[in-house]
Each structure stands twice: as C-alpha cells, then as structure tokens.
Coordinates of C-alpha atoms in Angstrom, one line a residue:
Chain A
M1 CA -155.4 -42.8 2.0
Y2 CA -156.8 -39.8 0.2
T3 CA -160.1 -38.4 -0.7
T4 CA -160.9 -36.4 -3.7
E5 CA -163.1 -33.4 -3.3
L6 CA -166.7 -34.2 -2.6
Q7 CA -169.6 -32.0 -1.5
K8 CA -168.8 -28.7 -3.2
T9 CA -170.0 -25.6 -1.5
K10 CA -171.9 -22.9 -3.4
A11 CA -170.0 -20.1 -5.2
V12 CA -168.4 -17.7 -2.8
D13 CA -170.6 -14.7 -2.2
A14 CA -168.2 -12.6 -0.2
I15 CA -166.4 -10.0 -2.2
E16 CA -162.7 -10.0 -1.5
D17 CA -160.5 -7.0 -1.6
P18 CA -159.3 -7.0 -5.2
E19 CA -155.8 -5.8 -4.4
K20 CA -155.2 -8.5 -1.8
L21 CA -156.7 -11.1 -4.1
A22 CA -154.5 -10.1 -7.0
A23 CA -151.4 -10.3 -4.7
F24 CA -152.5 -13.7 -3.5
E25 CA -153.1 -15.0 -7.0
A26 CA -149.7 -13.8 -8.1
R27 CA -148.0 -15.6 -5.2
V28 CA -149.8 -18.8 -5.9
A29 CA -149.1 -18.5 -9.7
A30 CA -145.4 -18.1 -8.8
D31 CA -145.6 -21.4 -6.8
D32 CA -145.1 -19.7 -3.5
F33 CA -146.5 -21.5 -0.4
I34 CA -149.3 -19.8 1.5
E35 CA -148.9 -20.1 5.2
P36 CA -151.5 -20.0 8.0
K37 CA -151.1 -16.4 8.9
D38 CA -151.1 -15.1 5.3
W39 CA -154.1 -13.4 3.9
M40 CA -156.2 -15.8 1.8
P41 CA -159.6 -15.5 0.0
E42 CA -162.4 -17.0 2.0
A43 CA -163.2 -19.5 -0.8
Y44 CA -159.6 -20.8 -0.7
R45 CA -159.9 -21.3 3.1
R46 CA -163.2 -23.0 2.8
T47 CA -162.2 -25.3 -0.1
L48 CA -159.0 -26.3 1.7
T49 CA -160.6 -26.9 5.0
R50 CA -163.1 -29.1 3.3
Q51 CA -160.5 -31.0 1.3
I52 CA -158.0 -31.4 4.2
S53 CA -160.6 -32.4 6.7
Q54 CA -162.1 -34.9 4.2
H55 CA -158.7 -36.3 3.7
A56 CA -158.2 -36.6 7.5
H57 CA -161.6 -38.3 8.0
S58 CA -160.7 -40.7 5.2
E59 CA -157.6 -41.7 7.0
I60 CA -159.5 -42.3 10.2
V61 CA -162.5 -44.1 8.7
G62 CA -160.0 -46.0 6.5
M63 CA -158.6 -47.6 9.6
L64 CA -161.8 -49.6 9.9
P65 CA -161.8 -51.9 6.8
E66 CA -158.2 -52.8 7.4
G67 CA -158.5 -53.0 11.2
N68 CA -161.1 -55.6 10.5
W69 CA -158.3 -58.0 9.5
I70 CA -155.5 -57.3 12.1
G71 CA -156.9 -60.0 14.4
R72 CA -157.1 -62.4 11.6
A73 CA -153.8 -61.7 9.8
P74 CA -152.4 -65.1 8.7
S75 CA -148.9 -64.8 10.1
L76 CA -147.0 -62.9 12.8
R77 CA -145.2 -60.9 10.1
R78 CA -148.5 -60.0 8.3
K79 CA -150.0 -59.0 11.6
A80 CA -147.1 -56.7 12.5
I81 CA -147.1 -55.1 9.1
L82 CA -150.9 -54.5 9.1
L83 CA -150.8 -53.1 12.6
A84 CA -148.0 -50.7 11.6
K85 CA -149.9 -49.7 8.4
V86 CA -153.1 -48.9 10.2
Q87 CA -151.2 -47.0 12.8
D88 CA -149.6 -45.0 10.0
E89 CA -153.2 -44.1 8.8
A90 CA -154.0 -42.8 12.3
G91 CA -150.8 -40.7 12.2
H92 CA -151.8 -39.3 8.8
G93 CA -155.2 -38.4 10.3
L94 CA -153.5 -36.6 13.1
Y95 CA -151.3 -34.4 10.9
L96 CA -154.1 -33.7 8.5
Y97 CA -156.4 -32.6 11.3
S98 CA -153.6 -30.4 12.6
A99 CA -153.0 -29.0 9.1
A100 CA -156.7 -28.3 8.8
E101 CA -156.8 -26.6 12.2
T102 CA -154.3 -24.0 11.0
L103 CA -157.2 -22.8 8.8
G104 CA -159.3 -22.0 11.8
T105 CA -161.6 -25.0 12.3
S106 CA -161.0 -27.1 15.4
R107 CA -160.6 -30.9 15.4
G108 CA -163.7 -31.2 17.5
Q109 CA -165.8 -29.3 15.0
M110 CA -164.4 -31.4 12.1
I111 CA -165.2 -34.7 14.0
E112 CA -168.7 -33.4 14.8
A113 CA -169.2 -32.7 11.1
L114 CA -168.2 -36.2 10.2
H115 CA -170.4 -37.8 12.8
S116 CA -173.4 -35.8 11.8
G117 CA -173.0 -36.8 8.2
K118 CA -172.3 -33.3 7.1
A119 CA -168.6 -33.9 6.2
K120 CA -167.7 -36.6 3.7
Y121 CA -164.9 -39.1 3.5
S122 CA -163.6 -41.2 0.6
T123 CA -166.3 -43.3 -1.0
I124 CA -164.0 -46.3 -1.1
F125 CA -164.3 -47.1 2.6
N126 CA -167.9 -47.8 2.3
Y127 CA -167.1 -51.2 0.8
P128 CA -166.5 -54.3 3.0
T129 CA -163.3 -56.2 3.5
V130 CA -164.5 -59.8 3.3
T131 CA -161.4 -61.8 2.6
W132 CA -157.7 -61.5 3.4
A133 CA -157.1 -60.6 -0.3
D134 CA -159.0 -57.4 0.3
I135 CA -156.1 -56.3 2.5
G136 CA -153.8 -56.8 -0.5
A137 CA -156.2 -55.1 -2.8
I138 CA -156.6 -52.1 -0.6
G139 CA -152.9 -51.6 -0.3
W140 CA -152.3 -52.1 -4.0
L141 CA -155.2 -50.3 -5.5
V142 CA -156.6 -47.9 -2.9
D143 CA -153.2 -46.7 -1.6
G144 CA -151.9 -46.8 -5.2
A145 CA -154.7 -44.4 -6.2
A146 CA -154.0 -42.3 -3.1
I147 CA -150.4 -41.9 -4.2
M148 CA -151.5 -40.7 -7.6
N149 CA -153.5 -38.0 -5.9
Q150 CA -151.0 -37.1 -3.3
V151 CA -147.7 -36.9 -5.1
P152 CA -148.8 -33.7 -6.9
L153 CA -150.2 -32.4 -3.6
Q154 CA -146.6 -32.2 -2.2
R155 CA -146.6 -29.0 -4.3
T156 CA -150.0 -27.8 -3.3
S157 CA -150.1 -24.1 -2.6
Y158 CA -151.0 -24.4 1.1
G159 CA -147.7 -24.9 3.1
P160 CA -148.9 -27.1 6.0
Y161 CA -150.9 -29.4 3.7
A162 CA -147.9 -29.7 1.2
R163 CA -145.5 -30.6 4.1
A164 CA -147.9 -33.1 5.6
M165 CA -148.1 -34.7 2.1
V166 CA -144.3 -35.2 1.9
R167 CA -144.4 -37.5 4.9
V168 CA -147.7 -39.2 4.0
C169 CA -146.4 -40.0 0.5
K170 CA -143.4 -41.8 1.8
E171 CA -145.6 -44.0 4.0
E172 CA -148.2 -44.6 1.3
S173 CA -145.6 -45.9 -1.1
F174 CA -144.7 -48.5 1.4
H175 CA -148.3 -49.3 1.9
Q176 CA -148.8 -49.8 -1.8
R177 CA -145.9 -52.1 -2.1
Q178 CA -147.0 -54.2 0.9
G179 CA -150.5 -54.6 -0.7
Y180 CA -149.1 -55.7 -4.0
E181 CA -146.8 -58.1 -2.2
I182 CA -149.8 -59.7 -0.5
M183 CA -151.5 -60.1 -3.9
M184 CA -148.3 -61.4 -5.5
H185 CA -148.0 -64.0 -2.8
L186 CA -151.7 -65.1 -3.1
C187 CA -151.3 -65.4 -6.9
Q188 CA -148.4 -67.8 -6.4
G189 CA -150.3 -69.8 -3.9
T190 CA -153.1 -72.4 -3.9
S191 CA -156.1 -72.2 -6.2
E192 CA -158.2 -70.9 -3.3
Q193 CA -155.7 -68.1 -2.8
K194 CA -155.8 -67.1 -6.4
R195 CA -159.5 -67.1 -6.4
M196 CA -159.5 -64.8 -3.4
A197 CA -157.1 -62.4 -5.2
Q198 CA -159.1 -62.3 -8.4
D199 CA -162.3 -61.8 -6.5
A200 CA -160.8 -58.9 -4.6
L201 CA -159.6 -57.2 -7.8
N202 CA -163.1 -57.7 -9.3
R203 CA -164.7 -56.0 -6.3
W204 CA -162.2 -53.2 -5.7
W205 CA -161.3 -52.2 -9.3
W206 CA -164.2 -49.9 -10.1
P207 CA -164.5 -48.3 -6.7
S208 CA -160.8 -47.5 -6.9
L209 CA -161.3 -45.7 -10.2
M210 CA -164.1 -43.8 -8.6
M211 CA -161.8 -42.5 -5.9
F212 CA -160.4 -39.9 -8.4
G213 CA -163.8 -38.2 -8.3
P214 CA -166.3 -37.3 -11.0
P215 CA -165.2 -36.8 -14.6
D216 CA -163.8 -33.5 -15.5
E217 CA -166.8 -32.3 -17.4
N218 CA -168.8 -32.8 -14.2
S219 CA -166.3 -31.3 -11.8
P220 CA -167.1 -27.6 -11.7
N221 CA -164.5 -26.5 -9.1
T222 CA -161.6 -28.1 -10.8
A223 CA -160.6 -25.0 -12.8
Q224 CA -160.6 -22.8 -9.7
S225 CA -158.7 -25.4 -7.6
L226 CA -156.1 -25.8 -10.4
R227 CA -155.7 -22.0 -10.6
W228 CA -155.1 -21.8 -6.9
R229 CA -152.8 -24.8 -7.0
I230 CA -155.0 -26.6 -4.5
K231 CA -155.2 -29.3 -7.1
R232 CA -152.4 -29.9 -9.6
E233 CA -154.0 -32.3 -12.0
T234 CA -157.5 -33.1 -13.0
N235 CA -159.5 -36.1 -11.9
D236 CA -159.5 -37.7 -15.3
E237 CA -155.7 -37.1 -15.8
L238 CA -155.0 -38.9 -12.5
R239 CA -157.4 -41.7 -13.2
Q240 CA -155.8 -42.3 -16.6
K241 CA -152.3 -42.4 -15.0
F242 CA -153.6 -44.9 -12.4
V243 CA -155.0 -47.2 -15.0
D244 CA -151.9 -47.1 -17.1
I245 CA -149.7 -48.0 -14.2
T246 CA -152.0 -50.6 -12.6
V247 CA -153.0 -52.7 -15.6
P248 CA -149.5 -54.1 -16.3
Q249 CA -149.1 -54.8 -12.5
A250 CA -152.2 -56.9 -12.6
E251 CA -151.0 -58.8 -15.7
A252 CA -147.6 -59.4 -14.1
I253 CA -149.2 -61.5 -11.4
G254 CA -151.7 -63.2 -13.6
L255 CA -154.8 -61.3 -12.6
S256 CA -157.4 -60.0 -15.1
V257 CA -158.9 -56.5 -14.8
P258 CA -162.7 -56.8 -14.7
D259 CA -163.3 -54.5 -17.7
P260 CA -164.1 -56.0 -21.1
A261 CA -163.6 -52.6 -22.8
L262 CA -160.1 -52.3 -21.5
H263 CA -157.5 -52.1 -24.3
W264 CA -154.2 -50.4 -25.1
N265 CA -154.6 -47.4 -27.3
E266 CA -151.4 -46.9 -29.3
S267 CA -152.2 -43.4 -30.5
K268 CA -152.8 -42.0 -27.0
G269 CA -150.1 -44.1 -25.4
G270 CA -152.5 -45.2 -22.7
Y271 CA -155.4 -47.6 -22.0
D272 CA -159.0 -47.0 -23.0
F273 CA -161.3 -48.3 -20.4
G274 CA -165.0 -48.9 -19.9
E275 CA -167.6 -46.5 -18.6
I276 CA -167.6 -46.0 -14.8
D277 CA -171.0 -46.4 -13.1
W278 CA -171.4 -42.9 -11.8
E279 CA -174.8 -43.8 -10.4
E280 CA -173.0 -46.1 -8.0
F281 CA -170.5 -43.4 -7.1
Y282 CA -173.2 -40.8 -6.3
A283 CA -175.2 -43.4 -4.3
V284 CA -172.1 -43.9 -2.1
V285 CA -171.6 -40.2 -1.8
R286 CA -175.2 -40.0 -0.6
G287 CA -174.3 -42.4 2.1
E288 CA -175.8 -45.5 0.6
G289 CA -172.6 -47.6 0.3
P290 CA -172.8 -51.2 1.3
V291 CA -171.2 -50.7 4.7
A292 CA -171.7 -46.9 5.1
K293 CA -173.9 -47.4 8.2
E294 CA -171.4 -49.8 9.8
R295 CA -168.5 -47.3 9.3
M296 CA -170.4 -44.4 10.7
K297 CA -171.7 -46.4 13.6
A298 CA -168.2 -47.6 14.4
R299 CA -166.8 -44.0 14.4
R300 CA -169.7 -42.6 16.4
D301 CA -169.5 -45.5 19.0
A302 CA -165.8 -45.0 19.4
W303 CA -166.3 -41.3 20.0
E304 CA -169.5 -41.4 22.1
K305 CA -169.0 -44.5 24.2
N306 CA -165.5 -43.3 25.1
A307 CA -166.5 -39.7 25.8
W308 CA -166.0 -40.4 29.5
V309 CA -162.3 -41.1 28.9
R310 CA -161.8 -37.7 27.3
E311 CA -163.8 -36.0 30.0
A312 CA -161.8 -37.7 32.7
A313 CA -158.5 -36.7 31.1
D314 CA -159.8 -33.1 31.0
A315 CA -161.0 -33.2 34.6
Y316 CA -157.6 -34.6 35.7
A317 CA -155.7 -32.0 33.8
A318 CA -157.8 -29.3 35.4
K319 CA -157.2 -30.6 38.9
K320 CA -153.5 -30.8 38.2
A321 CA -153.4 -27.2 36.9
Q322 CA -155.4 -26.0 40.0
K323 CA -153.0 -27.8 42.3
K324 CA -150.1 -26.2 40.6
Q325 CA -151.6 -22.8 40.8
A326 CA -152.3 -23.3 44.5
A327 CA -148.7 -24.4 45.2
Chain B
M1 CA -103.7 -97.6 32.6
P2 CA -101.9 -94.3 32.8
S3 CA -101.0 -93.1 36.3
L4 CA -103.2 -90.3 37.5
P5 CA -102.1 -87.4 39.7
P6 CA -103.2 -87.9 43.3
I7 CA -106.1 -85.8 44.7
R8 CA -104.5 -83.5 47.1
P9 CA -106.0 -82.2 50.4
E10 CA -106.1 -78.7 48.9
D11 CA -108.1 -80.0 45.9
E12 CA -110.6 -81.4 48.4
V13 CA -110.9 -78.1 50.1
R14 CA -111.5 -76.3 46.8
A15 CA -114.1 -78.9 45.9
R16 CA -115.9 -78.3 49.1
E17 CA -115.9 -74.6 48.6
R18 CA -117.2 -74.7 45.1
R19 CA -120.9 -75.0 44.7
G20 CA -120.9 -75.6 41.0
T21 CA -123.6 -75.2 38.4
G22 CA -124.8 -77.8 35.9
A23 CA -126.2 -81.2 36.6
F24 CA -125.4 -84.9 36.2
D25 CA -127.3 -86.4 33.3
A26 CA -127.8 -83.0 31.7
P27 CA -129.5 -83.2 28.3
A28 CA -127.0 -84.0 25.6
A29 CA -126.3 -81.2 23.2
D30 CA -128.5 -82.7 20.5
E31 CA -131.5 -83.3 22.7
P32 CA -134.0 -80.5 22.9
D33 CA -134.0 -78.5 26.1
L34 CA -137.7 -78.9 26.7
S35 CA -137.9 -76.7 29.8
L36 CA -136.2 -73.9 27.9
F37 CA -138.8 -74.5 25.1
E38 CA -141.6 -74.2 27.6
Y39 CA -140.1 -71.2 29.3
A40 CA -139.8 -69.4 25.9
L41 CA -143.4 -70.3 25.1
R42 CA -144.5 -68.7 28.3
L43 CA -142.8 -65.5 27.4
G44 CA -143.9 -65.6 23.8
D45 CA -147.5 -66.5 24.5
D46 CA -147.9 -63.7 27.1
S47 CA -146.8 -61.1 24.5
L48 CA -148.8 -62.7 21.7
I49 CA -152.1 -62.9 23.5
L50 CA -151.9 -59.4 24.9
G51 CA -150.8 -58.0 21.6
Q52 CA -153.8 -59.7 19.9
R53 CA -156.2 -58.3 22.6
L54 CA -154.8 -54.7 22.3
A55 CA -155.1 -54.8 18.5
E56 CA -158.9 -55.2 18.9
W57 CA -159.0 -51.5 19.9
T58 CA -157.5 -50.4 16.5
G59 CA -159.9 -47.8 15.0
H60 CA -162.2 -47.8 18.1
A61 CA -160.1 -46.0 20.7
P62 CA -161.2 -42.9 22.6
S63 CA -159.1 -40.6 20.5
V64 CA -156.6 -40.8 17.6
E65 CA -153.7 -40.3 20.0
V66 CA -154.9 -43.2 22.2
D67 CA -155.5 -45.4 19.1
L68 CA -151.9 -44.7 18.1
S69 CA -150.5 -45.6 21.5
L70 CA -152.5 -48.9 21.8
A71 CA -151.5 -50.0 18.3
N72 CA -147.9 -49.1 19.3
M73 CA -148.0 -51.4 22.3
A74 CA -149.7 -54.2 20.3
L75 CA -146.9 -53.9 17.7
D76 CA -144.2 -54.1 20.4
L77 CA -145.9 -57.2 21.9
V78 CA -146.3 -59.0 18.6
G79 CA -142.6 -58.3 17.9
Q80 CA -141.6 -59.8 21.2
A81 CA -143.8 -62.8 20.6
T82 CA -142.2 -63.4 17.2
H83 CA -138.7 -63.5 18.7
F84 CA -139.7 -65.7 21.7
L85 CA -141.8 -68.1 19.6
N86 CA -139.3 -68.5 16.8
Y87 CA -136.7 -69.2 19.5
A88 CA -139.0 -71.7 21.2
G89 CA -139.4 -73.5 17.9
A90 CA -135.7 -73.6 17.3
V91 CA -135.0 -75.0 20.8
E92 CA -137.7 -77.6 20.4
G93 CA -136.0 -78.8 17.2
R94 CA -139.1 -80.2 15.5
G95 CA -139.2 -77.8 12.7
R96 CA -141.9 -75.5 14.1
D97 CA -141.4 -71.8 13.8
G98 CA -143.2 -68.9 15.5
D99 CA -146.1 -69.0 13.0
Q100 CA -146.6 -72.7 13.5
L101 CA -146.7 -72.2 17.2
A102 CA -148.9 -69.2 17.1
F103 CA -151.5 -70.5 14.6
H104 CA -151.5 -74.3 15.1
R105 CA -151.8 -74.9 18.8
D106 CA -155.0 -75.3 20.7
V107 CA -155.9 -73.9 24.1
L108 CA -154.3 -76.7 26.1
D109 CA -150.9 -75.9 24.6
F110 CA -150.9 -72.2 25.2
R111 CA -148.7 -71.1 28.1
N112 CA -149.7 -67.5 28.7
C113 CA -151.0 -66.2 32.0
L114 CA -154.7 -65.8 32.5
L115 CA -154.4 -62.0 32.9
V116 CA -153.4 -61.3 29.3
E117 CA -156.3 -63.2 27.8
Q118 CA -158.9 -61.3 29.7
P119 CA -161.4 -59.3 27.5
N120 CA -160.7 -55.7 26.9
G121 CA -163.9 -54.5 28.5
D122 CA -164.0 -50.7 28.6
F123 CA -160.9 -48.6 28.3
A124 CA -160.4 -48.6 32.1
Q125 CA -160.4 -52.4 32.2
T126 CA -157.9 -52.5 29.4
M127 CA -155.7 -50.1 31.2
A128 CA -155.9 -52.0 34.6
R129 CA -154.9 -55.2 32.8
Q130 CA -152.1 -53.4 31.0
F131 CA -150.8 -51.7 34.1
L132 CA -150.8 -55.0 36.2
F133 CA -149.1 -56.9 33.4
S134 CA -146.6 -54.3 32.2
T135 CA -145.4 -53.5 35.7
W136 CA -144.7 -57.2 36.2
Q137 CA -143.2 -57.7 32.7
K138 CA -140.9 -54.8 33.1
M139 CA -139.5 -56.3 36.3
L140 CA -139.2 -59.7 34.8
F141 CA -137.4 -58.4 31.6
D142 CA -135.1 -56.3 33.7
H143 CA -134.1 -59.6 35.3
L144 CA -133.9 -61.5 32.1
T145 CA -131.4 -59.1 30.6
R146 CA -129.0 -61.0 32.8
S147 CA -130.3 -64.5 31.8
K148 CA -127.7 -67.1 31.2
D149 CA -129.5 -67.9 28.0
E150 CA -128.1 -65.5 25.4
M151 CA -131.2 -65.3 23.3
V152 CA -133.5 -64.7 26.2
A153 CA -131.2 -62.0 27.5
A154 CA -131.0 -60.4 24.1
V155 CA -134.7 -60.3 23.5
A156 CA -135.3 -59.0 27.0
A157 CA -132.8 -56.3 26.5
K158 CA -134.6 -55.1 23.4
A159 CA -138.0 -55.5 24.9
V160 CA -137.4 -53.9 28.3
K161 CA -137.3 -50.4 26.8
E162 CA -140.7 -51.0 25.1
V163 CA -142.2 -52.5 28.2
S164 CA -141.0 -49.7 30.3
Y165 CA -143.0 -47.3 28.2
H166 CA -146.1 -49.6 28.4
E167 CA -145.8 -49.5 32.2
E168 CA -145.5 -45.7 32.2
L169 CA -148.3 -45.1 29.8
S170 CA -150.7 -47.5 31.6
A171 CA -149.8 -46.1 35.1
E172 CA -150.5 -42.6 33.8
W173 CA -154.0 -43.7 32.6
V174 CA -154.7 -45.5 35.8
I175 CA -154.0 -42.2 37.7
R176 CA -155.8 -40.0 35.2
L177 CA -158.9 -42.1 35.2
G178 CA -158.9 -42.9 38.9
D179 CA -158.5 -39.3 39.8
G180 CA -160.6 -37.9 36.9
T181 CA -164.4 -37.9 37.2
E182 CA -166.7 -39.9 39.4
E183 CA -167.6 -42.1 36.4
S184 CA -164.0 -42.8 35.3
R185 CA -163.0 -43.5 38.9
Q186 CA -165.8 -46.2 39.2
R187 CA -164.8 -47.7 35.9
M188 CA -161.1 -47.8 36.8
Q189 CA -162.0 -49.4 40.1
D190 CA -164.1 -52.0 38.3
G191 CA -161.2 -52.6 35.9
F192 CA -159.0 -53.6 38.9
D193 CA -161.8 -55.6 40.4
W194 CA -162.0 -57.7 37.2
N195 CA -158.2 -58.3 36.8
W196 CA -156.8 -58.4 40.3
R197 CA -157.7 -62.1 40.8
F198 CA -155.2 -63.1 38.1
V199 CA -152.1 -61.3 39.7
P200 CA -151.1 -64.2 42.0
E201 CA -150.5 -66.4 38.9
L202 CA -147.8 -64.0 37.7
F203 CA -145.7 -64.9 40.8
D204 CA -146.5 -68.6 40.9
M205 CA -143.2 -70.5 41.0
D206 CA -144.2 -73.9 39.6
E207 CA -141.6 -76.6 38.9
L208 CA -140.7 -75.2 35.5
A209 CA -140.3 -71.7 36.8
R210 CA -138.1 -73.0 39.6
E211 CA -136.0 -75.0 37.3
A212 CA -135.5 -72.0 34.9
A213 CA -134.6 -69.8 37.9
M214 CA -132.1 -72.4 39.2
R215 CA -130.4 -72.7 35.8
G216 CA -130.1 -68.9 35.7
I217 CA -132.3 -68.7 32.6
G218 CA -135.5 -67.4 34.2
A219 CA -136.2 -65.1 37.2
D220 CA -137.1 -66.0 40.8
L221 CA -140.4 -64.3 40.9
T222 CA -140.8 -64.5 44.6
I223 CA -138.1 -61.9 45.1
L224 CA -140.0 -59.5 42.8
R225 CA -143.3 -59.8 44.5
D226 CA -142.9 -57.3 47.3
V227 CA -141.5 -54.6 45.0
Y228 CA -144.3 -55.2 42.5
H229 CA -146.9 -54.8 45.2
A230 CA -145.3 -51.7 46.5
K231 CA -145.3 -50.2 42.9
V232 CA -148.8 -51.1 42.2
R233 CA -150.0 -49.8 45.6
S234 CA -148.3 -46.5 45.1
V235 CA -150.0 -45.9 41.7
V236 CA -153.4 -47.1 42.9
E237 CA -153.2 -44.7 45.9
E238 CA -152.2 -41.8 43.7
A239 CA -155.2 -42.7 41.6
T240 CA -157.4 -42.5 44.7
L241 CA -158.5 -46.1 44.2
V242 CA -158.4 -49.1 46.5
L243 CA -156.9 -52.5 45.7
P244 CA -159.4 -55.3 45.8
S245 CA -159.0 -57.8 48.6
D246 CA -157.0 -60.9 47.8
Q247 CA -158.9 -64.0 47.0
R248 CA -158.0 -67.6 46.4
P249 CA -155.5 -67.5 43.5
I250 CA -156.7 -68.6 40.1
L251 CA -153.9 -70.5 38.4
G252 CA -153.7 -72.7 35.3
G253 CA -152.6 -70.7 32.4
R254 CA -149.0 -71.9 32.5
R255 CA -150.3 -75.5 32.2
G256 CA -152.8 -74.8 29.5
H257 CA -155.9 -74.5 31.7
H258 CA -157.3 -71.3 30.5
S259 CA -160.3 -69.1 30.9
E260 CA -163.2 -69.4 28.4
H261 CA -162.0 -66.3 26.7
L262 CA -158.8 -67.8 25.1
G263 CA -160.6 -70.2 22.8
H264 CA -162.6 -67.4 21.2
L265 CA -159.5 -65.3 20.8
L266 CA -157.7 -68.3 19.1
C267 CA -160.7 -68.9 16.8
V268 CA -160.3 -65.4 15.4
M269 CA -156.5 -65.3 15.3
Q270 CA -156.0 -68.8 13.8
F271 CA -158.9 -68.8 11.3
L272 CA -156.9 -68.4 8.1
P273 CA -154.0 -70.8 8.6
R274 CA -156.4 -73.4 9.9
T275 CA -158.9 -73.1 7.1
Y276 CA -156.2 -73.2 4.4
P277 CA -153.5 -75.5 5.9
D278 CA -151.6 -75.9 2.7
A279 CA -151.3 -72.2 2.0
T280 CA -148.5 -69.8 2.9
W281 CA -149.1 -66.1 3.2

C-alpha cells in the first residue's frame, strides 16, 4: 500500500546555507541518491519523514481491512494467500519505519503521532470491507493504485526509501494480481458472486482514484517535491495512468466502472472521467471516513492493551544484560 | 493338484522367530483405510484450528515484529492442514478434498485436540497454548518423519522445521514474559493455568492412536510423555513460573466432543462456503 502526501506543513522558515543547498540541488538534479548522513535541507528531511512515515502507517493500518477477512477466507488456498499478503504489508511497514528512522525520527515517535491523530495514513483504509469481493477489489484497485505511485519512487532521490520501494513493488505486483484473480473468479461464478464483485467495484472505484491525492492545481508542494525528486510524477498524471490501465481490466471481466462520464478520448489517447467528489476526500482526511474511528481504535488498542508485553520484553532484556555484566 | 514342497523344520524355526507385520483380513487395496483417514484428520485439524486462531491476531499484535511472527506461524499451520486434509480426503476416497473437509464438517466431525481451539486470550495465554502445543507437535513430527506411510512422513519432514521454530519462538516468549515484569509474570502464569488441563489429551492413546502406532503410521505417544514434561518443566522453571497441578484430564476432541469455543470458530471460518454452497472461490 501507499499513501500520497497529506497534511502539508507550512513553508520552511529556516534559511539554509546557499552553497550547501546548491550542491544538494545539483546532486538531486543529476539523479544522485541522497543518503542518511549526507547534508540535506530541513524541508527535504521534513517532507520525506512525513511521506515515508505516512506510507508506513498506511501499510500497518492497511492490514486491518484485509485482516478482517483472513478468518473468513473461503478456501484454504485463499486463506494462505491472504495471510501471506497481509504479512507482506507488515513487512513493508517495518522497512518503511526503518527508512524513516534514518531521517532522525524514532519509530515510537511516529507511532505516537499516528495514535494521537497528528500523522495521517491513506484515506482508502477508512472504508469498510463488507464482502469477500472487497478483498479482490483492494488487491486489484488499491494495490494497483499503489503500484502506480510506487514504481516511480524506486528512483526517488532518498536512497533508503528508493531501495525499500524496489522490494515493496515486487510484492505489490503480486498483490495486485491476486486481487484481480479473485475478481475474475467471482465474475465467472454464480449471480450472487457477480453481484458481490460489481458492488465492490462500485464502492472502491472513487476512493481508489482519490488515493492519488488532490488535483495538481490544488497540490502546492508538488513542484518542490518534483524538483527534489521526492515525487517523480504529479497526482493527476498518475491518476490518469491508473484509469487508462484499469478500465480495460474491468471490461475484460464484465464489470462496469461506476462513472457515466467515462469515455475514451481518442485525441488524448486516454479516458476522460467524471468529477471526483473532493468534499468526500477532504472529509476522510479530516478523520470522518466511515470506519476511521474503528481503524484508529484497533491500532490504539493493539498498542496500549499490549504495552505490558513490550515492557516485559524490555525488562527481561535489561535483566539479561545485567547478568551478563555481572558475570 | 501339484505337489508342494514340504515344510521343513528350519522353516518352522524361521517362522517362530519372525514376528511379522500386517494382518489377516487387512482392508483390500480398493477399500478406504478409514483409520488412516481419521489419523490424517487429527493431524490436519490440529494445524487448521490453531492456524485459524493465530490468524485472529493479524493486525492486532503487540508490535509489528510480533504480528509478522504470528502470521508466519499461522501460515505454516494452514499449509500443514492443507496437506494433511487433502491427503485425508484422498484416503477416504469419497471425493472430498481439503476444502470440503475444512469448510463442510460440523463440530462432531472435527478431530483436533481441545488445546488448539482454546481462545487466544491475551498474548501470554496465546503463547502458553503455543508452547504447550508446539513442543508436543515437534516431538510428534520428529517421530512421524519415520512413519511407514510415505505421505505422512513427507509432510512431517517438511513441517518439522517449521514447528521447531514455533517451539523455539514460543519458549522464548514464555521465558521473557515469565521473567519480565510482575504483570507479565502473572499473565503468563494465568496462561498456563488456562491451558494446562488440556495437555493430557495430547498423550491419550485411544484405540485409533494405538492402531496407528502399531501399524507404524503414527507415534506411540506414551514414550514421548516424559521427555515432553521434562522439556516443559525446564522452560517453565527458567521463566520462574510454576506448573499448575494436574487435574482430571479433559478428553473428547479426538472423538468430536469439543469445547464450546470450536462452534464459534467454525461459524466464522465456514461462513462463505456454507452460505453459497454452489460457488467456488
């Protein structure tokens, strides 16, 4: 999973050393990777910390809607695949937290920011998974959108993030295929299964398009992020690519995309599509999504109700270290 | 009638010395071997039910690392269940596969031990259950790698590596939590108190278990009991805990007489295939 940038911070007030800044910008422009110990402008550090930690939080919160169906997966094979997939998300969360930590913020601080509501995660996970077809739709659309976002990030300017993306992308492409395979199977199944599949597409289509973030004219940091190679393509470019790839996939399995304005535009060589309800998007960003409260409660409960386990592990490690020292 | 060679005295000696295997009136090749079917069900159901239970933790564990390790164990167990249940279905010869067996049996036909269906409780209770089960399963699978049934031996050989990790991981948590803080020690002790009453069932040699052992397919669990108890005791001591006192054993899982918990677990697990019996997924 991936999150686009939400919650922009105010313009940087610190004045950077112009010489260092020029050297940094030249390196980035030459497609050099920036590594943890290299000098970097504070705004770059802050933007990246926000983006990578949001991405990590999205992986972890994203385990919940799919985890909701592991116990009810309809065959042993589906259960094993879904378990493995959700486990992959946990793994992605782990490398991303590690990548973000190289910028100087600890995992504990990041988790605290998530639980206090200060840090954001992808809006998509604030929607419920109500039928098995939602597991198909998430793999196909949500992971599909994630790949669109992440493939360019393999060349993002920050080395640890770019390297994490290489591995994440491989796994996401498997996730996308397994999701589409679930949908394909449902579409070849009984009328009830087809109904489930179409209903899932109806509910997940627009939220998936929102995953790419606000339209470019309303995305003030895009220019800076593109210049610093934190981002490599704009929100609207990625969204267009996603629509162009996904619509024929829906048609191939007999599903219809819930957008009456959708049509092929010969001259631009892509689809025109209807207006996204940005009010809905901003409401979800504000924390008003249909299951936002459930998601945050699940994460806080997992953390707080199990705090005694982490405390015990620390106490035990301290005792061990003490014994070792005494010996 | 053709003349037969005489039975010589040395043949008689040889016959006396040989205590052969096999049986008169053994099932014919085309008749299903129902005790092998039942034995494979026991192995498969243990793994399936515990895998289902562990998967309930996904997304809710104490840390990302722990979440990964629990999902990993669940995945191993679901894999073992798939092999054993598919095999059970093939042995039975009535066209049922692993999915049919997993999703279309009711409580009375499940053959798992009572320990694996126990609720997760807190993390300590989950780890007590895991440690008590994986220590046993590791010893059993070690034995089963030498099973006379090739399939049982092959699955055990693959699974024993996984289970050995489950045993190690859960033993480490038992020690860490037992010898951690006052709170974690109490919780770990409570975890053992909850699960300990289901340990005797693991070693119960009912008729089917005895037959499987006699045929060299299954293990004689009585010879594993002492080593098991010694292993458990040593970890529990290192964890500064005490083993609960023994009580009248609670049996029944192997005959389909389960706790109240299994029915609820099956409701969740089997909901889709039962609601849409004509669908494939």
